[in-house]
């Protein structure tokens, strides 16, 4: 079975996990991360959502409306609520799955606390439009970049993560870059950095040895799991419902809450794994782009509406719109190809976010129902095999 995702964990990450901890592990990870993205400051967190939570607190954003995409990872809204704010939703645009920025000016009021600009699936958000919004808005609204899918994405040569007061990242094993779990904030603003660091060090208690042990066991379990023969068994267990949390570490239950350990700092173990994974990032990105470009050239299938080709995109996922998702999922499954279904919901339709009708955010509603994604982790070599299997699946 070809897995829909595969963290790029090699011997060096394993060696990193088993190395003797030092107090500087987390700092080293932050420096390596900042250097790889060419930013001045990076700060590590246990999760992306913890990063978002403490960022809001540092910026004094409370009792405010947070402008967020309807079509994004729901943890973004959870962190908004858990920081004492209220998310408001913007529908997607057809072209690239991102929030339709043309709708944002009309939503800005004195109650607006922040705009979460997301580059979903690695498609850079339109920074020209974002600049215009900032210029014409009657209030000074901070823009926070959600770069969980877009480490180093560029809009016309401009790095997305620098186009705002700060950017945050998630680094669980499903992300492009991983420290097993973990989150990061980058910023160019020294005052924000100092304040956020002070707040973090005050609010987060150090990761316990028990947490480190759990993370180590998790790593040892996933290390062989994505190897294809093993993955065939793993994905079967997953389908049987025996392994849910295994390859989907993001909490799936649609209740507004943060993970129990969200105020326990990232462990040194994760930081050491992250430091080594950062070194691979240039290669990780090249492979994804090559796979995506190969699909765009070679996947001309009647049923498939292909995503756009955008310079500077990171292709965290290669997302295709299909008329019948379940059918394609099953057909591919039978040919030994696992396709992903991320993101398979529109946040405002959830009970906890108002159970809005699909008609209220129709584009997000459609993406939530008709998208599959193809594996991009293995470059052209993998993309070739995937295309063959998709074509077999089409004929079946
Ligand atoms: C993964 C993700 C996050 C943060 O995730 P954590 O699990 O909290 O690290 C934020 N935004 C998006 C779009 C994501 O996919």
Tab-separated table of C-alpha atoms and ligand atoms in Angstrom:
chain	number	residue	atom	x	y	z
A	1	UNK	CA	0.000	0.000	0.000
A	2	UNK	CA	1.385	3.413	-0.931
A	3	UNK	CA	0.758	5.621	2.123
A	4	UNK	CA	-0.935	8.961	1.653
A	5	UNK	CA	1.696	10.580	3.819
A	6	UNK	CA	5.123	9.666	5.016
A	7	UNK	CA	7.219	11.670	7.415
A	8	UNK	CA	10.795	11.952	6.258
A	9	UNK	CA	12.469	10.409	9.240
A	10	UNK	CA	15.877	8.879	8.678
A	11	UNK	CA	18.688	7.453	10.715
A	12	UNK	CA	19.786	10.910	11.791
A	13	UNK	CA	16.383	11.639	13.402
A	14	UNK	CA	16.506	8.288	15.147
A	15	UNK	CA	20.031	8.996	16.380
A	16	UNK	CA	18.829	12.420	17.480
A	17	UNK	CA	15.998	10.869	19.443
A	18	UNK	CA	18.388	8.565	21.252
A	19	UNK	CA	21.062	11.201	21.927
A	20	UNK	CA	21.679	12.488	25.431
A	21	UNK	CA	19.425	15.471	26.138
A	22	UNK	CA	20.979	18.847	26.760
A	23	UNK	CA	19.369	22.050	27.898
A	24	UNK	CA	20.209	23.696	24.613
A	25	UNK	CA	18.257	21.256	22.406
A	26	UNK	CA	15.217	23.475	22.092
A	27	UNK	CA	17.268	26.577	21.411
A	28	UNK	CA	19.229	24.743	18.743
A	29	UNK	CA	16.019	23.671	17.065
A	30	UNK	CA	14.787	27.266	17.075
A	31	UNK	CA	18.045	28.560	15.584
A	32	UNK	CA	18.061	25.902	12.890
A	33	UNK	CA	14.425	26.626	12.060
A	34	UNK	CA	14.977	30.396	11.892
A	35	UNK	CA	18.055	29.943	9.718
A	36	UNK	CA	16.279	27.623	7.319
A	37	UNK	CA	13.472	30.141	6.769
A	38	UNK	CA	15.743	33.172	6.847
A	39	UNK	CA	13.892	34.761	9.760
A	40	UNK	CA	15.350	36.556	12.763
A	41	UNK	CA	13.460	34.764	15.532
A	42	UNK	CA	11.860	31.400	16.084
A	43	UNK	CA	10.235	30.070	19.236
A	44	UNK	CA	9.236	26.448	19.797
A	45	UNK	CA	5.952	25.240	21.280
A	46	UNK	CA	4.368	21.862	22.001
A	47	UNK	CA	1.738	22.347	19.264
A	48	UNK	CA	0.937	24.854	16.578
A	49	UNK	CA	-2.259	25.702	18.405
A	50	UNK	CA	-0.387	26.464	21.617
A	51	UNK	CA	1.770	28.831	19.591
A	52	UNK	CA	-1.379	30.535	18.314
A	53	UNK	CA	-2.900	30.717	21.784
A	54	UNK	CA	0.121	32.376	23.381
A	55	UNK	CA	0.600	34.641	20.394
A	56	UNK	CA	-2.928	36.010	20.902
A	57	UNK	CA	-2.253	36.471	24.587
A	58	UNK	CA	1.031	38.283	23.944
A	59	UNK	CA	-0.639	40.597	21.452
A	60	UNK	CA	-3.444	41.305	23.915
A	61	UNK	CA	-6.080	39.856	21.609
A	62	UNK	CA	-9.063	38.945	23.779
A	63	UNK	CA	-12.860	39.255	23.421
A	64	UNK	CA	-12.305	39.891	19.739
A	65	UNK	CA	-13.392	38.454	16.432
A	66	UNK	CA	-10.742	36.458	14.626
A	67	UNK	CA	-11.102	36.371	10.869
A	68	UNK	CA	-10.403	32.797	9.793
A	69	UNK	CA	-10.932	30.633	6.715
A	70	UNK	CA	-14.032	28.424	6.784
A	71	UNK	CA	-11.919	25.784	5.116
A	72	UNK	CA	-8.949	25.138	7.367
A	73	UNK	CA	-7.810	22.869	10.158
A	74	UNK	CA	-10.339	23.257	12.969
A	75	UNK	CA	-7.642	23.597	15.620
A	76	UNK	CA	-7.195	27.183	14.430
A	77	UNK	CA	-10.724	28.019	15.563
A	78	UNK	CA	-10.300	25.982	18.739
A	79	UNK	CA	-7.241	28.027	19.689
A	80	UNK	CA	-9.168	31.215	18.895
A	81	UNK	CA	-11.976	30.219	21.244
A	82	UNK	CA	-9.653	28.927	23.960
A	83	UNK	CA	-7.870	32.272	23.985
A	84	UNK	CA	-11.170	34.010	24.772
A	85	UNK	CA	-12.011	35.104	21.240
A	86	UNK	CA	-14.632	34.279	18.639
A	87	UNK	CA	-13.850	33.062	15.132
A	88	UNK	CA	-15.660	34.524	12.161
A	89	UNK	CA	-15.548	32.683	8.885
A	90	UNK	CA	-14.619	33.560	5.337
A	91	UNK	CA	-15.547	31.307	2.439
A	92	UNK	CA	-12.865	29.931	0.123
A	93	UNK	CA	-12.051	31.075	-3.348
A	94	UNK	CA	-12.318	28.659	-6.262
A	95	UNK	CA	-8.821	29.183	-7.578
A	96	UNK	CA	-6.547	27.830	-4.851
A	97	UNK	CA	-8.538	26.688	-1.769
A	98	UNK	CA	-7.494	29.767	0.189
A	99	UNK	CA	-9.801	32.159	2.020
A	100	UNK	CA	-11.331	34.670	-0.374
A	101	UNK	CA	-9.552	37.845	0.712
A	102	UNK	CA	-11.890	40.070	-1.283
A	103	UNK	CA	-14.534	39.356	1.376
A	104	UNK	CA	-12.337	40.412	4.274
A	105	UNK	CA	-12.582	44.238	4.150
A	106	UNK	CA	-16.341	44.031	4.600
A	107	UNK	CA	-15.900	42.000	7.757
A	108	UNK	CA	-13.449	44.235	9.579
A	109	UNK	CA	-14.964	46.139	12.489
A	110	UNK	CA	-13.691	47.595	15.744
A	111	UNK	CA	-14.232	44.146	17.211
A	112	UNK	CA	-11.758	42.462	14.867
A	113	UNK	CA	-8.716	41.140	16.724
A	114	UNK	CA	-6.660	39.508	13.986
A	115	UNK	CA	-6.705	38.100	10.492
A	116	UNK	CA	-5.429	34.540	10.215
A	117	UNK	CA	-3.970	34.410	6.734
A	118	UNK	CA	-3.547	30.785	5.777
A	119	UNK	CA	-1.689	29.344	2.824
A	120	UNK	CA	-3.730	26.212	2.704
A	121	UNK	CA	-2.130	23.119	1.148
A	122	UNK	CA	0.917	25.304	0.628
A	123	UNK	CA	-0.699	27.706	-1.842
A	124	UNK	CA	0.694	31.122	-0.883
A	125	UNK	CA	-1.980	33.566	0.165
A	126	UNK	CA	-2.203	36.657	-1.981
A	127	UNK	CA	0.082	39.152	-0.264
A	128	UNK	CA	-0.772	41.980	-2.651
A	129	UNK	CA	-4.413	41.783	-1.608
A	130	UNK	CA	-3.418	41.471	2.018
A	131	UNK	CA	-1.331	44.666	1.727
A	132	UNK	CA	-4.303	46.479	0.243
A	133	UNK	CA	-6.561	45.295	3.047
A	134	UNK	CA	-4.094	46.538	5.637
A	135	UNK	CA	-3.734	49.893	3.890
A	136	UNK	CA	-7.441	50.567	3.490
A	137	UNK	CA	-8.666	49.197	6.847
A	138	UNK	CA	-9.919	51.767	9.350
A	139	UNK	CA	-8.344	49.825	12.198
A	140	UNK	CA	-4.872	48.467	12.623
A	141	UNK	CA	-5.500	44.737	12.522
A	142	UNK	CA	-2.588	42.342	13.024
A	143	UNK	CA	-2.133	39.738	10.334
A	144	UNK	CA	-0.934	36.376	11.601
A	145	UNK	CA	0.253	33.879	9.038
A	146	UNK	CA	-0.778	30.262	9.485
A	147	UNK	CA	2.124	28.479	7.798
A	148	UNK	CA	1.328	24.948	8.964
A	149	UNK	CA	1.141	23.875	5.294
A	150	UNK	CA	3.552	26.379	3.876
A	151	UNK	CA	7.008	26.410	5.427
A	152	UNK	CA	8.801	28.861	3.164
A	153	UNK	CA	6.024	29.395	0.618
A	154	UNK	CA	6.417	32.527	-1.498
A	155	UNK	CA	3.955	34.864	-3.137
A	156	UNK	CA	5.697	36.310	-6.203
A	157	UNK	CA	9.066	35.839	-4.529
A	158	UNK	CA	7.968	37.257	-1.146
A	159	UNK	CA	8.093	34.810	1.750
A	160	UNK	CA	4.589	34.466	3.130
A	161	UNK	CA	5.738	34.022	6.727
A	162	UNK	CA	7.190	37.529	6.839
A	163	UNK	CA	4.017	39.247	5.661
A	164	UNK	CA	2.468	39.849	9.038
A	165	UNK	CA	3.388	40.360	12.629
A	166	UNK	CA	4.237	36.674	13.075
A	167	UNK	CA	3.723	33.246	11.580
A	168	UNK	CA	3.018	29.960	13.286
A	169	UNK	CA	3.626	26.382	12.181
A	170	UNK	CA	2.478	22.914	13.218
A	171	UNK	CA	4.943	20.046	13.082
A	172	UNK	CA	3.109	16.809	13.837
A	173	UNK	CA	4.008	13.805	11.693
A	174	UNK	CA	1.449	14.706	9.038
A	175	UNK	CA	3.169	18.015	8.295
A	176	UNK	CA	5.887	18.740	5.766
A	177	UNK	CA	8.466	19.134	8.481
A	178	UNK	CA	8.148	17.231	11.706
A	179	UNK	CA	9.362	17.083	15.263
A	180	UNK	CA	6.773	14.284	15.956
A	181	UNK	CA	4.573	16.906	17.575
A	182	UNK	CA	5.522	20.511	18.041
A	183	UNK	CA	4.842	24.018	16.883
A	184	UNK	CA	6.831	27.127	16.078
A	185	UNK	CA	6.404	30.870	15.796
A	186	UNK	CA	8.629	33.050	13.630
A	187	UNK	CA	8.764	36.813	13.677
A	188	UNK	CA	11.046	39.673	12.679
A	189	UNK	CA	9.847	41.795	15.592
A	190	UNK	CA	12.291	41.757	18.508
A	191	UNK	CA	9.817	43.177	21.036
A	192	UNK	CA	7.173	40.622	20.173
A	193	UNK	CA	9.789	37.900	20.350
A	194	UNK	CA	10.948	38.939	23.826
A	195	UNK	CA	7.402	39.195	25.149
A	196	UNK	CA	6.294	35.911	23.658
A	197	UNK	CA	9.352	34.128	24.964
A	198	UNK	CA	8.798	35.485	28.457
A	199	UNK	CA	5.146	34.465	28.404
A	200	UNK	CA	5.975	31.034	27.066
A	201	UNK	CA	8.619	30.417	29.705
A	202	UNK	CA	6.195	31.521	32.370
A	203	UNK	CA	3.170	29.581	31.156
A	204	UNK	CA	4.573	26.326	29.818
A	205	UNK	CA	5.999	23.825	32.208
A	206	UNK	CA	8.913	21.759	30.953
A	207	UNK	CA	8.060	18.504	29.198
A	208	UNK	CA	8.208	15.677	31.725
A	209	UNK	CA	10.298	12.535	31.300
A	210	UNK	CA	7.051	10.632	30.896
A	211	UNK	CA	6.096	12.777	27.954
A	212	UNK	CA	9.560	12.199	26.449
A	213	UNK	CA	9.159	8.480	26.892
A	214	UNK	CA	5.744	8.528	25.252
A	215	UNK	CA	7.134	10.514	22.342
A	216	UNK	CA	10.045	8.111	21.967
A	217	UNK	CA	7.712	5.112	21.875
A	218	UNK	CA	5.523	6.887	19.367
A	219	UNK	CA	8.558	7.560	17.174
A	220	UNK	CA	9.708	3.939	17.399
A	221	UNK	CA	6.209	2.837	16.395
A	222	UNK	CA	5.867	5.138	13.406
A	223	UNK	CA	9.437	4.698	12.229
A	224	UNK	CA	8.779	1.361	10.483
A	225	UNK	CA	5.037	1.898	10.002
A	226	UNK	CA	5.275	3.843	6.753
A	227	UNK	CA	7.403	1.240	5.029
A	228	UNK	CA	5.071	-0.100	2.322
A	229	UNK	CA	4.732	-3.778	3.350
A	230	UNK	CA	4.194	-2.751	6.954
A	231	UNK	CA	1.876	0.034	5.942
A	232	UNK	CA	-0.414	-2.430	4.213
A	233	UNK	CA	-1.075	-3.931	7.642
A	234	UNK	CA	-1.142	-0.557	9.362
A	235	UNK	CA	-3.706	0.838	6.972
A	236	UNK	CA	-5.824	-2.277	7.386
A	237	UNK	CA	-5.760	-1.812	11.161
A	238	UNK	CA	-6.639	1.813	10.598
A	239	UNK	CA	-9.597	0.882	8.422
A	240	UNK	CA	-10.767	-1.551	11.066
A	241	UNK	CA	-10.855	1.390	13.429
A	242	UNK	CA	-8.091	-0.041	15.597
A	243	UNK	CA	-5.499	2.587	14.921
A	244	UNK	CA	-7.162	5.948	14.628
A	245	UNK	CA	-4.806	8.066	16.643
A	246	UNK	CA	-1.819	6.474	14.991
A	247	UNK	CA	-1.600	8.341	11.725
A	248	UNK	CA	-3.956	11.139	12.616
A	249	UNK	CA	-2.511	12.898	15.615
A	250	UNK	CA	-4.732	15.955	15.227
A	251	UNK	CA	-7.654	15.543	17.582
A	252	UNK	CA	-10.602	14.659	15.460
A	253	UNK	CA	-13.457	15.010	17.892
A	254	UNK	CA	-15.299	18.171	17.117
A	255	UNK	CA	-15.420	19.526	20.602
A	256	UNK	CA	-13.752	22.810	21.382
A	257	UNK	CA	-10.765	21.971	23.497
A	258	UNK	CA	-7.014	21.836	23.516
A	259	UNK	CA	-4.955	18.670	24.054
A	260	UNK	CA	-4.372	17.872	27.729
A	261	UNK	CA	-0.662	18.557	27.501
A	262	UNK	CA	-0.906	21.740	25.461
A	263	UNK	CA	0.761	23.764	28.205
A	264	UNK	CA	3.618	21.308	28.581
A	265	UNK	CA	6.572	22.498	26.533
A	266	UNK	CA	7.910	20.566	23.550
A	267	UNK	CA	10.333	17.912	24.758
A	268	UNK	CA	14.050	18.072	24.075
A	269	UNK	CA	13.639	14.784	22.280
A	270	UNK	CA	11.227	16.333	19.806
A	271	UNK	CA	13.492	19.345	19.438
A	272	UNK	CA	16.436	17.136	18.494
A	273	UNK	CA	14.325	15.287	15.925
A	274	UNK	CA	13.058	18.605	14.580
A	275	UNK	CA	16.586	20.011	14.270
A	276	UNK	CA	17.603	17.085	12.098
A	277	UNK	CA	14.424	17.208	10.059
A	278	UNK	CA	14.967	20.905	9.313
A	279	UNK	CA	18.211	19.968	7.585
A	280	UNK	CA	16.222	17.851	5.150
A	281	UNK	CA	13.670	20.500	4.422
A	282	UNK	CA	15.179	21.770	1.138
A	283	UNK	CA	15.075	18.223	-0.200
A	284	UNK	CA	11.587	17.601	1.186
A	285	UNK	CA	10.322	20.664	-0.640
A	286	UNK	CA	11.986	19.796	-3.941
A	287	UNK	CA	10.436	16.335	-3.898
A	288	UNK	CA	6.974	17.700	-3.258
A	289	UNK	CA	7.228	20.239	-6.006
A	290	UNK	CA	8.536	17.673	-8.455
A	291	UNK	CA	5.734	15.266	-7.605
A	292	UNK	CA	3.119	18.004	-7.935
A	293	UNK	CA	4.479	19.130	-11.289
A	294	UNK	CA	4.544	15.551	-12.507
A	295	UNK	CA	0.883	15.118	-11.563
A	296	UNK	CA	-0.064	18.348	-13.277
A	297	UNK	CA	1.536	17.094	-16.495
A	298	UNK	CA	0.435	13.473	-16.333
A	299	UNK	CA	-2.891	13.213	-14.578
A	300	UNK	CA	-5.280	14.373	-17.244
A	301	UNK	CA	-8.276	12.314	-16.200
A	302	UNK	CA	-11.824	13.231	-16.980
A	303	UNK	CA	-12.993	12.900	-13.379
A	304	UNK	CA	-10.150	14.959	-11.955
A	305	UNK	CA	-10.190	18.674	-11.483
A	306	UNK	CA	-6.527	19.384	-10.855
A	307	UNK	CA	-5.271	22.102	-8.519
A	308	UNK	CA	-3.424	25.104	-9.937
A	309	UNK	CA	0.286	25.301	-10.559
A	310	UNK	CA	1.615	28.195	-8.526
A	311	UNK	CA	5.242	29.270	-8.280
A	312	UNK	CA	6.288	29.408	-4.653
A	313	UNK	CA	3.690	26.881	-3.456
A	314	UNK	CA	4.942	24.164	-1.129
A	315	UNK	CA	2.331	21.511	-2.061
A	316	UNK	CA	1.876	20.143	1.416
A	317	UNK	CA	-0.980	18.245	-0.224
A	318	UNK	CA	-1.813	17.661	-3.879
A	319	UNK	CA	-5.543	18.184	-3.855
A	320	UNK	CA	-7.828	16.974	-6.612
A	321	UNK	CA	-11.565	17.581	-6.869
A	322	UNK	CA	-13.571	14.520	-7.888
A	323	UNK	CA	-17.299	13.964	-8.427
A	324	UNK	CA	-17.516	11.012	-6.033
A	325	UNK	CA	-14.882	10.962	-3.352
A	326	UNK	CA	-15.851	7.672	-1.749
A	327	UNK	CA	-15.780	5.847	-4.983
A	328	UNK	CA	-12.311	7.141	-5.884
A	329	UNK	CA	-11.062	6.415	-2.442
A	330	UNK	CA	-12.158	2.796	-2.704
A	331	UNK	CA	-10.990	2.306	-6.263
A	332	UNK	CA	-7.509	3.560	-5.390
A	333	UNK	CA	-7.478	1.511	-2.225
A	334	UNK	CA	-8.066	-1.620	-4.295
A	335	UNK	CA	-5.042	-0.736	-6.432
A	336	UNK	CA	-2.802	-0.338	-3.405
A	337	UNK	CA	-2.907	3.418	-3.283
A	338	UNK	CA	-4.133	5.276	-0.241
A	339	UNK	CA	-5.483	8.717	-1.015
A	340	UNK	CA	-6.009	11.330	1.661
A	341	UNK	CA	-9.229	13.242	2.340
A	342	UNK	CA	-7.870	16.272	4.096
A	343	UNK	CA	-9.616	18.645	4.856
A	344	UNK	CA	-12.953	16.839	4.892
A	345	UNK	CA	-15.047	19.389	6.739
A	346	UNK	CA	-16.016	23.045	6.627
A	347	UNK	CA	-15.579	24.486	10.116
A	348	UNK	CA	-18.751	26.632	10.292
A	349	UNK	CA	-20.869	23.556	9.544
A	350	UNK	CA	-19.755	21.950	12.793
A	351	UNK	CA	-22.197	21.990	15.674
A	352	UNK	CA	-19.728	23.741	17.935
A	353	UNK	CA	-19.322	26.545	15.395
A	354	UNK	CA	-22.960	27.231	14.725
A	355	UNK	CA	-23.983	24.351	12.454
A	356	UNK	CA	-24.235	26.711	9.499
A	357	UNK	CA	-25.837	25.386	6.368
A	358	UNK	CA	-23.476	24.352	3.550
A	359	UNK	CA	-25.126	27.135	1.567
A	360	UNK	CA	-23.643	29.737	3.910
A	361	UNK	CA	-20.082	28.913	2.834
A	362	UNK	CA	-20.705	27.086	-0.415
A	363	UNK	CA	-17.180	26.889	-1.793
A	364	UNK	CA	-15.733	25.548	1.450
A	365	UNK	CA	-18.671	23.146	1.631
A	366	UNK	CA	-17.822	21.785	-1.785
A	367	UNK	CA	-14.096	21.391	-1.026
A	368	UNK	CA	-15.037	19.604	2.176
A	369	UNK	CA	-16.965	17.040	0.138
A	370	UNK	CA	-15.217	16.564	-3.173
A	371	UNK	CA	-11.476	16.596	-2.558
A	372	UNK	CA	-8.926	13.820	-2.328
A	373	UNK	CA	-5.185	14.243	-2.090
A	374	UNK	CA	-2.395	12.227	-3.636
A	375	UNK	CA	0.929	11.423	-1.989
A	376	UNK	CA	3.678	13.916	-2.759
A	377	UNK	CA	6.326	12.781	-0.296
A	378	UNK	CA	8.353	10.656	-2.703
A	379	UNK	CA	9.169	12.951	-5.607
A	380	UNK	CA	8.816	11.930	-9.252
A	381	UNK	CA	9.661	8.260	-8.638
A	382	UNK	CA	6.623	7.895	-6.408
A	383	UNK	CA	4.438	10.158	-8.543
A	384	UNK	CA	5.027	7.847	-11.529
A	385	UNK	CA	3.801	4.843	-9.588
A	386	UNK	CA	0.832	6.798	-8.282
A	387	UNK	CA	-0.194	7.892	-11.770
A	388	UNK	CA	-0.066	4.283	-12.965
A	389	UNK	CA	-2.288	3.175	-10.133
A	390	UNK	CA	-4.725	6.011	-10.581
A	391	UNK	CA	-5.051	5.058	-14.238
A	392	UNK	CA	-5.666	1.440	-13.296
A	393	UNK	CA	-8.220	2.614	-10.769
A	394	UNK	CA	-9.915	4.671	-13.455
A	395	UNK	CA	-10.308	1.639	-15.695
A	396	UNK	CA	-11.636	-0.538	-12.894
B	1	LIG	C1	-1.794	21.353	11.644
B	1	LIG	C2	-2.311	22.698	11.498
B	1	LIG	C3	-2.201	23.670	12.517
B	1	LIG	C4	-1.592	23.443	13.887
B	1	LIG	O1	-1.661	22.161	14.307
B	1	LIG	P1	-1.185	21.567	15.699
B	1	LIG	O2	-1.719	20.193	15.619
B	1	LIG	O3	-1.789	22.378	16.781
B	1	LIG	O4	0.305	21.585	15.735
B	1	LIG	C5	-2.671	24.940	12.230
B	1	LIG	N1	-3.218	25.234	11.038
B	1	LIG	C6	-3.349	24.336	10.038
B	1	LIG	C7	-3.951	24.760	8.733
B	1	LIG	C8	-2.910	23.037	10.238
B	1	LIG	O5	-3.042	22.129	9.250
